[in-house]
PDB file of C-alpha atoms in Angstrom:
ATOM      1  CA  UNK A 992     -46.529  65.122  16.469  1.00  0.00           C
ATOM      2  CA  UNK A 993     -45.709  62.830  13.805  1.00  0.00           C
ATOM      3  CA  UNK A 994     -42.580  62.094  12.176  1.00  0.00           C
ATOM      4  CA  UNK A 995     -41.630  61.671   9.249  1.00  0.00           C
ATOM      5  CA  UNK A 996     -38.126  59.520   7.471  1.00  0.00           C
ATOM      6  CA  UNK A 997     -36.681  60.887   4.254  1.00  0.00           C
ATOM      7  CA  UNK A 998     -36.194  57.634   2.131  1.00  0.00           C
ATOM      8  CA  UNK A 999     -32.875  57.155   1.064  1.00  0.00           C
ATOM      9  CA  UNK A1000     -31.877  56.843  -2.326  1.00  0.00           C
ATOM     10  CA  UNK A1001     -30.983  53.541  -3.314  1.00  0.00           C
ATOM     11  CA  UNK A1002     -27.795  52.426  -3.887  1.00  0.00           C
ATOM     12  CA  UNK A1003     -28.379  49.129  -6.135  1.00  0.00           C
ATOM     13  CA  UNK A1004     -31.380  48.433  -7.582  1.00  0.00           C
ATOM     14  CA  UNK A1005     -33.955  46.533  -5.267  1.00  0.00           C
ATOM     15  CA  UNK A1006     -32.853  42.633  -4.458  1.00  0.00           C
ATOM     16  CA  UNK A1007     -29.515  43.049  -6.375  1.00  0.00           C
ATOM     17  CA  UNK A1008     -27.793  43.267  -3.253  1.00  0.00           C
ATOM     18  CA  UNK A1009     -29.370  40.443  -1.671  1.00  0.00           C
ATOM     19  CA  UNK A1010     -28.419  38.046  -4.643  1.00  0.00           C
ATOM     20  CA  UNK A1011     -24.850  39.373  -4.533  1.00  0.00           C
ATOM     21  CA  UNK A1012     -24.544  38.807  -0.710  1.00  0.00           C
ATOM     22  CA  UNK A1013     -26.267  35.270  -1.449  1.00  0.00           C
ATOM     23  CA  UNK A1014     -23.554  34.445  -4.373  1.00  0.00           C
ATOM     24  CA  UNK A1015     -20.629  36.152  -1.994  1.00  0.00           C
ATOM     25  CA  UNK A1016     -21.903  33.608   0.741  1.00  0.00           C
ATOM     26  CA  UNK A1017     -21.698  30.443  -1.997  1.00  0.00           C
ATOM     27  CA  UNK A1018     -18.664  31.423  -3.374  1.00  0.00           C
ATOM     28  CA  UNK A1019     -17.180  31.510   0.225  1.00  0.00           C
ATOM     29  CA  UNK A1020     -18.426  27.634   0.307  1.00  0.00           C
ATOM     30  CA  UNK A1021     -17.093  26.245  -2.356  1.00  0.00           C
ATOM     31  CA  UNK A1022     -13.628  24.256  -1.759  1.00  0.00           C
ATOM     32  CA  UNK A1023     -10.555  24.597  -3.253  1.00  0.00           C
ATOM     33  CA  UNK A1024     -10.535  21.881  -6.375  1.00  0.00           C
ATOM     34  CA  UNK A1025      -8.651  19.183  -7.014  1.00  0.00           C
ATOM     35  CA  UNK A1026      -6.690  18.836  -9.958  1.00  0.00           C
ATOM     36  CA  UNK A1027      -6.039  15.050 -11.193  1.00  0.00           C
ATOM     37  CA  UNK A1028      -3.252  16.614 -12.705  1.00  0.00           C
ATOM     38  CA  UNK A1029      -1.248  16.757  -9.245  1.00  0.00           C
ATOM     39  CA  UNK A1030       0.781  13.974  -8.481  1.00  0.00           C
ATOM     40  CA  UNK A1031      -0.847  10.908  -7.016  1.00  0.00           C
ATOM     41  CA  UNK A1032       0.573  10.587  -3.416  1.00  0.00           C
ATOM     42  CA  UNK A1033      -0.913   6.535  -2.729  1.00  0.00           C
ATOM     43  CA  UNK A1034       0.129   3.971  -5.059  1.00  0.00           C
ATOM     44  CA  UNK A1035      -2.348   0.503  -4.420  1.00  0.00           C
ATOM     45  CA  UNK A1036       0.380  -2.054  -5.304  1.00  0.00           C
ATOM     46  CA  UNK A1037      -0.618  -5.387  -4.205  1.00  0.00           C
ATOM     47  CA  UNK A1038      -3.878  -7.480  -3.250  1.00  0.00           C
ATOM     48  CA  UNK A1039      -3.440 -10.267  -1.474  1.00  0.00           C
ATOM     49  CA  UNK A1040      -5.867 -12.513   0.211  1.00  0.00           C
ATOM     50  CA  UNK A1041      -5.888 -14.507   3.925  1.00  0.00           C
ATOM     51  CA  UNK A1042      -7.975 -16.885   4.977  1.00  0.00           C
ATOM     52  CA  UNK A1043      -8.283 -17.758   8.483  1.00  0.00           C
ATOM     53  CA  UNK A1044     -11.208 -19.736  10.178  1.00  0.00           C
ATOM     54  CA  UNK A1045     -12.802 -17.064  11.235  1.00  0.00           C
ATOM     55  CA  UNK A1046     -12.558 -14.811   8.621  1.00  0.00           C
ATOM     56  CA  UNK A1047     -11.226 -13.767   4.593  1.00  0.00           C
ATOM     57  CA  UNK A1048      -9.266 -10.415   5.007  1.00  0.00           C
ATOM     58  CA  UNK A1049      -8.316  -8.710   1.566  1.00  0.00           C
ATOM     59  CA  UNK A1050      -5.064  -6.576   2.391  1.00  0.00           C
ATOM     60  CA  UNK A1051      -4.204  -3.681  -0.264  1.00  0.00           C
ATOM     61  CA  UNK A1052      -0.896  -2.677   0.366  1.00  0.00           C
ATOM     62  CA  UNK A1053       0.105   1.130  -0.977  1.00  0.00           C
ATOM     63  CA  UNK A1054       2.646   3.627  -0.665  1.00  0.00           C
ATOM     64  CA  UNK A1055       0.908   5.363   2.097  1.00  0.00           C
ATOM     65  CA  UNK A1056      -1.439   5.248   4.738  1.00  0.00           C
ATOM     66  CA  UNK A1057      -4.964   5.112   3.072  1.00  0.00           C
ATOM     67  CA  UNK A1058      -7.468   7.854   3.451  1.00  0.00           C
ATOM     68  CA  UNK A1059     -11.032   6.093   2.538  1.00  0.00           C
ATOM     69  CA  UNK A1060     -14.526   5.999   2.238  1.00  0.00           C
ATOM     70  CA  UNK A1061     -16.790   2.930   2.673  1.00  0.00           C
ATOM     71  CA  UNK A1062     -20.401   2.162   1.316  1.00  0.00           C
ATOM     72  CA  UNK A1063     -22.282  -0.817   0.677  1.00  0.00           C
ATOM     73  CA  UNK A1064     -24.841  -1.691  -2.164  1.00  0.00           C
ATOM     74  CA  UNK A1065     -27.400  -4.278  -2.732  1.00  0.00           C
ATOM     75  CA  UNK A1066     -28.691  -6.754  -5.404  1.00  0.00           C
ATOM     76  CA  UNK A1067     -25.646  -7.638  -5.804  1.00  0.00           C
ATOM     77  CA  UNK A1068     -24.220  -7.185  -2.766  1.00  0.00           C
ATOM     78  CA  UNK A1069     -20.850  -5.479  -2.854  1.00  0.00           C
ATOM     79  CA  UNK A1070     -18.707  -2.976  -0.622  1.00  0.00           C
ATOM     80  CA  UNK A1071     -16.705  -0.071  -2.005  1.00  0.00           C
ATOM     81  CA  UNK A1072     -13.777   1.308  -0.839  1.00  0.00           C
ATOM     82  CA  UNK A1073     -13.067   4.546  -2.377  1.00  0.00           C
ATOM     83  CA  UNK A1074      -8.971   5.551  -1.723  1.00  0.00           C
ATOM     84  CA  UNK A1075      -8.466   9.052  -2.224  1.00  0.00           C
ATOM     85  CA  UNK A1076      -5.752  10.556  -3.776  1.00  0.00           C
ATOM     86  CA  UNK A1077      -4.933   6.762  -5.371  1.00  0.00           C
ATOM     87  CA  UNK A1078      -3.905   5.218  -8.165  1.00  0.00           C
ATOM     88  CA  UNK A1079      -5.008   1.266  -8.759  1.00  0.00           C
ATOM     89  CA  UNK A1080      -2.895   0.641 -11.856  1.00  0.00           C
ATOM     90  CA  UNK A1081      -0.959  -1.507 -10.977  1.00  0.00           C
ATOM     91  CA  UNK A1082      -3.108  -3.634  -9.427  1.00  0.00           C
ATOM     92  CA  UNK A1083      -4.197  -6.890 -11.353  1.00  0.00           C
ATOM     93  CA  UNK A1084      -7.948  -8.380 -11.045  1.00  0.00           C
ATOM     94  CA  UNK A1085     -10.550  -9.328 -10.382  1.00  0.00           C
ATOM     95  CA  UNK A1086      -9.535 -11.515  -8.212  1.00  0.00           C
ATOM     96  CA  UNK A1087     -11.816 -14.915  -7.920  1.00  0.00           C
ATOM     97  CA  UNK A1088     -12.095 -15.992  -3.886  1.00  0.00           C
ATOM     98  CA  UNK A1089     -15.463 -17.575  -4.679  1.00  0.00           C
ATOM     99  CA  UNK A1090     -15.472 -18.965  -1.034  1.00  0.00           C
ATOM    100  CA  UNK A1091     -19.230 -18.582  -0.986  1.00  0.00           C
ATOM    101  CA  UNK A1092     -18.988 -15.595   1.337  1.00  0.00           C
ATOM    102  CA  UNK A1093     -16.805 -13.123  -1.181  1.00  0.00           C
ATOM    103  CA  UNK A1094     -17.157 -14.183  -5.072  1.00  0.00           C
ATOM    104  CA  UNK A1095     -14.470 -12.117  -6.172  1.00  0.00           C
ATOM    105  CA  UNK A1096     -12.211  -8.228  -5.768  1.00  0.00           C
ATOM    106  CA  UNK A1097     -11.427  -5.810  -8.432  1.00  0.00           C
ATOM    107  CA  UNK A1098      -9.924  -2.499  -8.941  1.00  0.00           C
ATOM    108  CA  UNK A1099     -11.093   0.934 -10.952  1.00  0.00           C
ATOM    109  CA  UNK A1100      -9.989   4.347 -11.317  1.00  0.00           C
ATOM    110  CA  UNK A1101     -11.422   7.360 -11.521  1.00  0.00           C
ATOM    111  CA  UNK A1102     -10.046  10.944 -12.733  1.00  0.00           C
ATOM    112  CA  UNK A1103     -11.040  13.819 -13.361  1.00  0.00           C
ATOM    113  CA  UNK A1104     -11.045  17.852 -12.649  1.00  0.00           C
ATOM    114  CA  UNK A1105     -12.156  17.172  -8.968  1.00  0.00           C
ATOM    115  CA  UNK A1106     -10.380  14.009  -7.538  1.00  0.00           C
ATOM    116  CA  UNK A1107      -8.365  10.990  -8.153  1.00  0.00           C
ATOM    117  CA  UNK A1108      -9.591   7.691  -7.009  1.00  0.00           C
ATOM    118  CA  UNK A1109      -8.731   4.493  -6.524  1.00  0.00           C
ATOM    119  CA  UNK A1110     -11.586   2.147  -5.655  1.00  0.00           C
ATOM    120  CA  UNK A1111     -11.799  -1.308  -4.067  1.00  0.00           C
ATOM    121  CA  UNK A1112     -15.072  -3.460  -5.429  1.00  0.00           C
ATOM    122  CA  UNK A1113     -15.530  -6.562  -3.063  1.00  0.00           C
ATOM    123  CA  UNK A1114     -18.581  -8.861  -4.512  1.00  0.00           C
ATOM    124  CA  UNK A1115     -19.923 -10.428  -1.848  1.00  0.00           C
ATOM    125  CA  UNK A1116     -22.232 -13.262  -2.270  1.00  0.00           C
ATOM    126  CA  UNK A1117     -23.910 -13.189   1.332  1.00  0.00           C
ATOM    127  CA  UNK A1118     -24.897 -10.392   3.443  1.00  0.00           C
ATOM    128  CA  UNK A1119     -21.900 -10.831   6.128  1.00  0.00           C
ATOM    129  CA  UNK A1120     -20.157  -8.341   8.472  1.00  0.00           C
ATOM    130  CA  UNK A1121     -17.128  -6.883   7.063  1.00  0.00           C
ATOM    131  CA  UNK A1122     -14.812  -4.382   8.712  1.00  0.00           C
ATOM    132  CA  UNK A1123     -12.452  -1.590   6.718  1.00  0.00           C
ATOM    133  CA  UNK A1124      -9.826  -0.058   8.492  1.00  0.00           C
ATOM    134  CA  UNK A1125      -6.110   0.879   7.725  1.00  0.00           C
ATOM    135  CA  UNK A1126      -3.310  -1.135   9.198  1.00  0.00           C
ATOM    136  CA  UNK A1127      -0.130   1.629   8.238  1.00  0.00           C
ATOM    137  CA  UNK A1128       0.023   1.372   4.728  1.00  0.00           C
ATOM    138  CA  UNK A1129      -2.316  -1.234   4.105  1.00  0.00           C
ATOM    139  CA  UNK A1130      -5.858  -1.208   3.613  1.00  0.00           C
ATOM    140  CA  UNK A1131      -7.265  -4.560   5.346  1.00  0.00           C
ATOM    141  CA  UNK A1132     -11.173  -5.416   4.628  1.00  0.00           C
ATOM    142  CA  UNK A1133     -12.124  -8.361   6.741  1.00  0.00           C
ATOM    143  CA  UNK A1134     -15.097 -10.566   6.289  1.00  0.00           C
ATOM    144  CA  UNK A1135     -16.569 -12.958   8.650  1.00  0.00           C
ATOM    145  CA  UNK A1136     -16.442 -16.061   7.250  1.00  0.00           C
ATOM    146  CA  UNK A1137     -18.969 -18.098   9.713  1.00  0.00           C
ATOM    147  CA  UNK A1138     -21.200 -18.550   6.191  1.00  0.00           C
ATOM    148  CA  UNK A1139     -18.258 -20.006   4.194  1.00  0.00           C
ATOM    149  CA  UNK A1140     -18.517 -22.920   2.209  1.00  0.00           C
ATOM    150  CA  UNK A1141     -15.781 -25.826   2.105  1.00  0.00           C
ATOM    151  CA  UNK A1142     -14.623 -25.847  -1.590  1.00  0.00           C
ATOM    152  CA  UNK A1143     -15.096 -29.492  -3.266  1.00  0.00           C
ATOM    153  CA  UNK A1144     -11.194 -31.461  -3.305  1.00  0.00           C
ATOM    154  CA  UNK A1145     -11.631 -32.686  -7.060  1.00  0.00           C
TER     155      UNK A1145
END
């Protein structure tokens, strides 16, 4: 005996409620923005650089602890230190080190709808080791200076 199923009528037409499941799903996703319009929470307000024999270290100081990202690019080389939630304005630069391991450090910052922030530009002129970390409220970068050149005593 074979049986047979009664269709049943359809409520939406056929993959519509697929694609709204799909954009439900996306929607879900997405995070909350943003707005450079809120008040900036980390104020960068002073670069200073160390040198030590083993090492340059380039100390931000802000207003907070710093929450930051790291990357490195080539040809030139250069780290980047993206602060988030930061403001780099009052920050002068670039500063020249020119020590033949880091050329020189500069500030920029960035706004818009999504995000505010403040980013650390380190030119390096070797490939050295570098470490990023936060120190309290400061944002240290160290360098190792073992390919540092003596500057000429005019």
């Amino acid at each position: 005996m074979k049986k047979t199923r009664t269709p049943m009528p359809r409520l939406l037409p056929a993959g519509l409620g697929k694609r709204l499941a799909l954009a439900a799903l996306l929607g879900a996703m997405v995070p909350a923005p943003v707005h450079a319009g809120d008040p900036v929470t980390n104020r960068l307000g002073k670069l200073a650089v160390r040198e030590t024999e083993a090492s340059t270290e380039i100390v931000v100081t802000c207003t907070d602890a710093p929450t930051f990202t790291v990357f490195k690019l080539n040809d030139p080389i250069r780290l980047f230190i993206d602060v988030s939630n930061a403001d780099t304005a009052q920050l002068s630069g670039p500063v020249e080190i020119d020590n033949g391991v880091v050329g020189e450090v500069s500030a920029l910052q960035f706004n818009d709808s999504q995000a505010t922030v403040g980013r650390i530009i380190v030119g390096l002129e070797v490939d050295a080791l570098y470490k990023v970390q936060a120190a309290g409220n400061q944002l240290v970068v160290t360098v190792d200076a073992s390919q540092r050149k003596r500057k000429a005593v005019p």
